[in-house]
Short mmCIF file of C-alpha atoms in Angstrom, two decimals:
data_model
loop_
_atom_site.label_atom_id
_atom_site.label_comp_id
_atom_site.label_asym_id
_atom_site.label_seq_id
_atom_site.Cartn_x
_atom_site.Cartn_y
_atom_site.Cartn_z
CA UNK K 268 -168.91 110.80 15.90
CA UNK K 269 -165.47 111.43 14.20
CA UNK K 270 -163.24 108.53 14.57
CA UNK K 271 -159.86 110.42 14.02
CA UNK K 272 -159.42 111.34 17.64
CA UNK K 273 -159.70 107.53 18.51
CA UNK K 274 -157.38 106.51 15.81
CA UNK K 275 -154.72 108.94 16.66
CA UNK K 276 -155.06 107.97 20.37
CA UNK K 277 -154.42 104.42 19.29
CA UNK K 278 -151.96 104.65 16.32
CA UNK K 279 -149.44 107.08 18.31
CA UNK K 280 -148.34 104.65 20.79
CA UNK K 281 -148.42 101.67 18.45
CA UNK K 282 -146.02 103.70 16.28
CA UNK K 283 -143.93 104.30 19.21
CA UNK K 284 -143.57 100.87 20.03
CA UNK K 285 -142.96 99.77 16.56
CA UNK K 286 -139.86 102.27 16.58
CA UNK K 287 -138.67 100.89 19.77
CA UNK K 288 -138.64 97.13 18.57
CA UNK K 289 -135.12 97.48 16.60
CA UNK K 290 -133.50 99.06 19.50
CA UNK K 291 -134.94 96.28 21.92
CA UNK K 292 -133.66 93.63 19.26
CA UNK K 293 -130.03 95.10 19.33
CA UNK K 294 -129.86 94.77 23.32
CA UNK K 295 -127.42 92.42 24.97
CA UNK K 296 -128.64 89.24 26.25
CA UNK K 297 -129.28 89.30 29.84
CA UNK K 298 -126.50 87.80 32.01
CA UNK K 299 -126.53 84.47 33.54
CA UNK K 300 -128.77 83.90 36.62
CA UNK K 301 -127.26 84.58 39.96
CA UNK K 302 -126.70 81.86 42.42
CA UNK K 303 -126.53 84.41 45.22
CA UNK K 304 -122.92 83.58 45.90
CA UNK K 305 -120.94 86.46 44.30
CA UNK K 306 -117.60 84.41 43.71
CA UNK K 307 -119.41 81.47 42.12
CA UNK K 308 -121.31 84.12 39.87
CA UNK K 309 -117.89 85.67 38.60
CA UNK K 310 -116.45 81.95 38.15
CA UNK K 311 -119.33 81.16 36.05
CA UNK K 312 -119.08 84.01 34.00
CA UNK K 313 -115.54 83.41 33.04
CA UNK K 314 -116.43 80.11 31.55
CA UNK K 315 -119.08 81.18 29.21
CA UNK K 316 -117.01 80.28 26.20
CA UNK K 317 -116.38 76.96 27.72
CA UNK K 318 -120.14 76.23 28.37
CA UNK K 319 -120.92 77.59 24.85
CA UNK K 320 -117.81 76.25 22.74
CA UNK K 321 -116.72 73.22 24.17
CA UNK K 322 -118.76 72.09 27.09
CA UNK K 323 -116.57 69.01 28.09
CA UNK K 324 -113.29 70.72 27.31
CA UNK K 325 -112.37 67.71 24.82
CA UNK K 326 -109.88 70.43 23.50
CA UNK K 327 -107.89 70.36 26.61
CA UNK K 328 -106.40 66.72 26.30
CA UNK K 329 -107.02 65.95 22.69
CA UNK K 330 -103.62 66.32 21.28
CA UNK K 331 -101.99 64.76 24.54
CA UNK K 332 -104.56 61.71 24.15
CA UNK K 333 -103.59 61.30 20.44
CA UNK K 334 -99.96 61.47 20.99
CA UNK K 335 -100.05 58.66 23.83
CA UNK K 336 -99.04 55.34 22.83
CA UNK K 337 -100.94 52.30 23.55
CA UNK K 338 -100.07 50.62 26.92
CA UNK K 339 -97.33 48.50 26.80
CA UNK K 340 -97.51 44.39 27.53
CA UNK K 341 -98.09 44.00 31.12
CA UNK K 342 -98.56 47.92 31.65
CA UNK K 343 -101.45 48.33 34.49
CA UNK K 344 -102.35 51.91 33.11
CA UNK K 345 -104.49 53.95 35.49
CA UNK K 346 -106.34 57.19 34.45
CA UNK K 347 -107.30 59.45 37.24
CA UNK K 348 -110.53 61.46 36.04
CA UNK K 349 -112.00 64.48 37.82
CA UNK K 350 -112.08 68.16 38.73
CA UNK K 351 -109.32 70.67 40.03
CA UNK K 352 -108.72 68.32 42.81
CA UNK K 353 -107.40 65.67 40.20
CA UNK K 354 -105.95 68.50 37.87
CA UNK K 355 -104.00 70.09 40.42
CA UNK K 356 -102.50 66.62 41.53
CA UNK K 357 -99.02 66.17 40.36
CA UNK K 358 -99.25 62.44 40.16
CA UNK K 359 -95.83 61.70 39.29
CA UNK K 360 -94.67 63.41 42.32
CA UNK K 361 -96.68 61.09 44.57
CA UNK K 362 -96.78 57.81 42.17
CA UNK K 363 -93.23 57.98 40.77
CA UNK K 364 -92.70 55.51 38.01
CA UNK K 365 -96.22 54.49 37.74
CA UNK K 366 -98.04 54.66 34.44
CA UNK K 367 -100.84 56.83 35.81
CA UNK K 368 -102.32 59.45 33.67
CA UNK K 369 -103.86 62.49 35.07
CA UNK K 370 -107.16 63.57 33.14
CA UNK K 371 -108.56 66.22 35.71
CA UNK K 372 -110.10 69.56 34.67
CA UNK K 373 -110.39 72.72 36.79
CA UNK K 374 -113.95 73.20 37.49
CA UNK K 375 -115.62 70.23 35.87
CA UNK K 376 -118.96 68.40 36.89
CA UNK K 377 -120.13 65.01 36.22
CA UNK K 378 -121.92 65.79 32.80
CA UNK K 379 -118.76 67.57 31.50
CA UNK K 380 -116.74 64.49 32.53
CA UNK K 381 -119.39 62.25 30.55
CA UNK K 382 -118.89 64.24 27.55
CA UNK K 383 -115.03 63.65 27.47
CA UNK K 384 -115.19 59.93 28.75
CA UNK K 385 -114.86 58.18 25.30
CA UNK K 386 -111.85 60.26 24.40
CA UNK K 387 -110.15 60.76 27.91
CA UNK K 388 -110.91 57.45 29.35
CA UNK K 389 -111.98 54.78 27.10
CA UNK K 390 -109.49 55.93 24.16
CA UNK K 391 -106.53 55.35 26.75
CA UNK K 392 -107.20 51.84 27.17
CA UNK K 393 -106.38 51.92 30.89
CA UNK K 394 -106.83 48.92 33.13
CA UNK K 395 -108.15 50.97 36.05
CA UNK K 396 -110.34 54.39 36.22
CA UNK K 397 -110.07 56.39 39.52
CA UNK K 398 -113.10 58.72 39.58
CA UNK K 399 -113.09 61.92 41.89
CA UNK K 400 -116.24 63.85 41.25
CA UNK K 401 -119.13 65.46 42.61
CA UNK K 402 -118.22 68.25 44.58
CA UNK K 403 -118.61 70.92 41.77
CA UNK K 404 -122.06 69.45 41.07
CA UNK K 405 -123.22 69.89 44.71
CA UNK K 406 -121.87 73.48 44.49
CA UNK K 407 -123.92 74.36 41.34
CA UNK K 408 -121.05 75.09 38.97
CA UNK K 409 -122.96 74.28 35.52
CA UNK K 410 -126.26 74.86 37.18
CA UNK K 411 -128.42 73.36 40.18
CA UNK K 412 -128.03 69.74 40.14
CA UNK K 413 -129.74 66.78 42.28
CA UNK K 414 -127.98 64.13 44.13
CA UNK K 415 -130.05 61.66 41.95
CA UNK K 416 -128.58 63.36 38.75
CA UNK K 417 -125.16 63.23 40.03
CA UNK K 418 -125.70 59.45 40.84
CA UNK K 419 -126.89 58.93 37.46
CA UNK K 420 -123.77 60.21 35.91
CA UNK K 421 -121.90 57.99 38.35
CA UNK K 422 -123.70 55.30 36.99
CA UNK K 423 -123.16 55.82 33.19
CA UNK K 424 -119.42 56.30 33.73
CA UNK K 425 -119.45 52.93 35.61
CA UNK K 426 -121.58 51.25 32.67
CA UNK K 427 -119.43 52.63 30.06
CA UNK K 428 -116.30 51.58 32.03
CA UNK K 429 -117.42 48.08 32.42
CA UNK K 430 -118.44 47.53 28.76
CA UNK K 431 -114.92 48.18 27.92
CA UNK K 432 -113.35 46.22 30.64
CA UNK K 433 -112.07 49.09 32.79
CA UNK K 434 -111.94 48.38 36.55
CA UNK K 435 -114.07 51.16 38.25
CA UNK K 436 -112.90 52.98 41.17
CA UNK K 437 -115.33 55.67 42.69
CA UNK K 438 -113.59 58.01 45.55
CA UNK K 439 -115.50 59.69 47.99
CA UNK K 440 -116.29 63.41 47.72
CA UNK K 441 -114.07 65.01 49.91
CA UNK K 442 -115.04 67.01 53.24
CA UNK K 443 -114.77 70.61 53.00
CA UNK K 444 -114.09 73.56 55.82
CA UNK K 445 -114.59 77.32 56.51
CA UNK K 446 -111.75 77.66 58.84
CA UNK K 447 -110.44 80.27 56.68
CA UNK K 448 -111.96 83.63 54.83
CA UNK K 449 -111.34 81.88 51.52
CA UNK K 450 -113.21 78.91 52.24
CA UNK K 451 -116.43 80.51 53.54
CA UNK K 452 -118.31 80.49 50.13
CA UNK K 453 -116.83 77.36 48.82
CA UNK K 454 -118.14 75.79 52.15
CA UNK K 455 -121.53 77.35 52.19
CA UNK K 456 -121.93 75.79 48.51
CA UNK K 457 -121.47 72.27 49.69
CA UNK K 458 -123.61 71.01 52.47
CA UNK K 459 -122.33 68.50 54.70
CA UNK K 460 -125.57 66.33 54.34
CA UNK K 461 -125.28 66.39 50.67
CA UNK K 462 -121.70 65.03 50.65
CA UNK K 463 -122.46 62.55 53.17
CA UNK K 464 -125.64 61.05 51.07
CA UNK K 465 -123.50 61.33 47.61
CA UNK K 466 -120.72 58.91 49.74
CA UNK K 467 -123.04 56.57 51.29
CA UNK K 468 -124.84 56.21 47.79
CA UNK K 469 -121.36 55.72 46.03
CA UNK K 470 -120.39 52.93 48.78
CA UNK K 471 -123.21 50.86 48.23
CA UNK K 472 -123.24 51.35 44.55
CA UNK K 473 -119.75 49.83 44.68
CA UNK K 474 -120.53 47.21 47.08
CA UNK K 475 -123.38 46.16 44.76
CA UNK K 476 -121.60 46.24 41.51
CA UNK K 477 -118.11 44.77 42.42
CA UNK K 478 -116.69 48.24 42.07
CA UNK K 479 -113.48 49.49 44.47
CA UNK K 480 -114.72 52.43 46.66
CA UNK K 481 -112.06 54.60 47.70
CA UNK K 482 -112.73 56.58 51.18
CA UNK K 483 -110.76 59.68 51.15
CA UNK K 484 -113.49 61.41 53.28
CA UNK K 485 -112.91 59.28 56.33
CA UNK K 486 -109.18 59.95 56.37
CA UNK K 487 -109.64 63.73 55.60
CA UNK K 488 -112.49 64.68 58.17
CA UNK K 489 -112.02 66.17 61.64
CA UNK K 490 -113.84 65.95 64.91
CA UNK K 491 -116.07 68.59 63.76
CA UNK K 492 -117.10 66.73 60.62
CA UNK K 493 -115.01 69.15 58.20
CA UNK K 494 -111.97 68.91 56.15
CA UNK K 495 -108.80 69.20 58.64
CA UNK K 496 -107.36 72.76 58.71
CA UNK K 497 -104.22 71.57 57.78
CA UNK K 498 -104.97 69.66 54.71
CA UNK K 499 -106.59 72.64 52.60
CA UNK K 500 -105.76 76.13 52.72
CA UNK K 501 -109.21 77.17 50.80
CA UNK K 502 -111.30 74.77 52.56
CA UNK K 503 -111.63 72.48 49.51
CA UNK K 504 -108.11 71.73 47.68
CA UNK K 505 -105.64 69.51 49.43
CA UNK K 506 -102.17 70.68 50.59
CA UNK K 507 -99.29 68.46 49.84
CA UNK K 508 -100.20 66.66 53.23
CA UNK K 509 -103.61 65.96 51.72
CA UNK K 510 -102.26 64.85 48.55
CA UNK K 511 -99.92 62.35 50.55
CA UNK K 512 -102.68 60.69 52.43
CA UNK K 513 -104.94 60.34 49.23
CA UNK K 514 -101.76 58.73 47.22
CA UNK K 515 -101.36 56.18 50.01
CA UNK K 516 -105.09 55.21 49.86
CA UNK K 517 -105.57 55.69 46.10
CA UNK K 518 -102.37 53.24 45.54
CA UNK K 519 -103.83 50.67 48.01
CA UNK K 520 -107.45 50.89 46.14
CA UNK K 521 -105.65 50.46 42.83
CA UNK K 522 -103.90 47.30 43.64
CA UNK K 523 -107.19 45.89 45.12
CA UNK K 524 -109.08 46.66 42.00
CA UNK K 525 -106.03 45.20 39.95
CA UNK K 526 -106.11 42.25 41.92
CA UNK K 527 -109.81 41.46 41.72
CA UNK K 528 -112.28 41.21 38.71
CA UNK K 529 -114.25 44.57 39.21
CA UNK K 530 -114.63 44.98 35.40
CA UNK K 531 -116.62 41.50 35.09
#
C-alpha cells in the first residue's frame, strides 16, 4: 500500500494552517467584553487609554498637588475624593472661602481612587476627608464588582486615613432615577437594593469605627425610592439644587468630624 496519498492528505491542510498563522497573529485584539448596555460599552471603550496607561489617573492632579502649599497654621483643610458627582461640584461656589479641595475624577471607581489615595489625599495633609464613591463600581464601569469588594476598598481608604490622622467622612451613595430618557440606562445599571445595602454597610462601619456618616441619600430620595426629579436631569448627577442640599449636609458633617476625634 502506497503512503503517498495519505501523506498528501495530511500535509495539505497542515500547510494551509501554517500559512494562515502569521495572518492570524496580525489580527487586532478582540474588543472589550460587552456589558449589554450600549452607552456603558461606548464609555468603557473611550477610556481604554486610561485603563492601560494611567489606571488611577494620577496625572490628573499631579501638578496641582505639587503646587499646593502645606496647610497654614490653624487651617482646617478638607479633601473631597470621588467620581464625577464630586468632579462636577464647583466647591468654591458652595463653600466660599473654605479651604476645601476637590479631587473628584469623572468615571472613577473605588480601586482607581485607592491608586491615587497617597498622592491626592495623604500628600495634601487634610484634617478631614470626604469620600463619595461606589456608584460607578455598582454600574460596572471598571468591571463587575461585588458589594463586598467595594466595602473592602472603603475600609482600605479608612485605614489609610486613620494611619495618617485624617478624620474620615463617608458619604452615602446617592439615589438614582429614570424619570427621563437620558436616565434609563444609568438607572438600570444601579439597582436600588445594592445602593441601600452599601449605604447600610457604610453607616454601620462608621458607627463601629468612629467615623462620620454623611447621609445624602435620605435628603435626596423621593417617595418612590428614587432621586428627586428636580435634583438631576440625567438621573445621576445633581443639579444646582441638589448640590445646595448636599453642601449644607456636608458642612455640618465636616464640622462634626472636626469637633470629634474620628481620626484616633
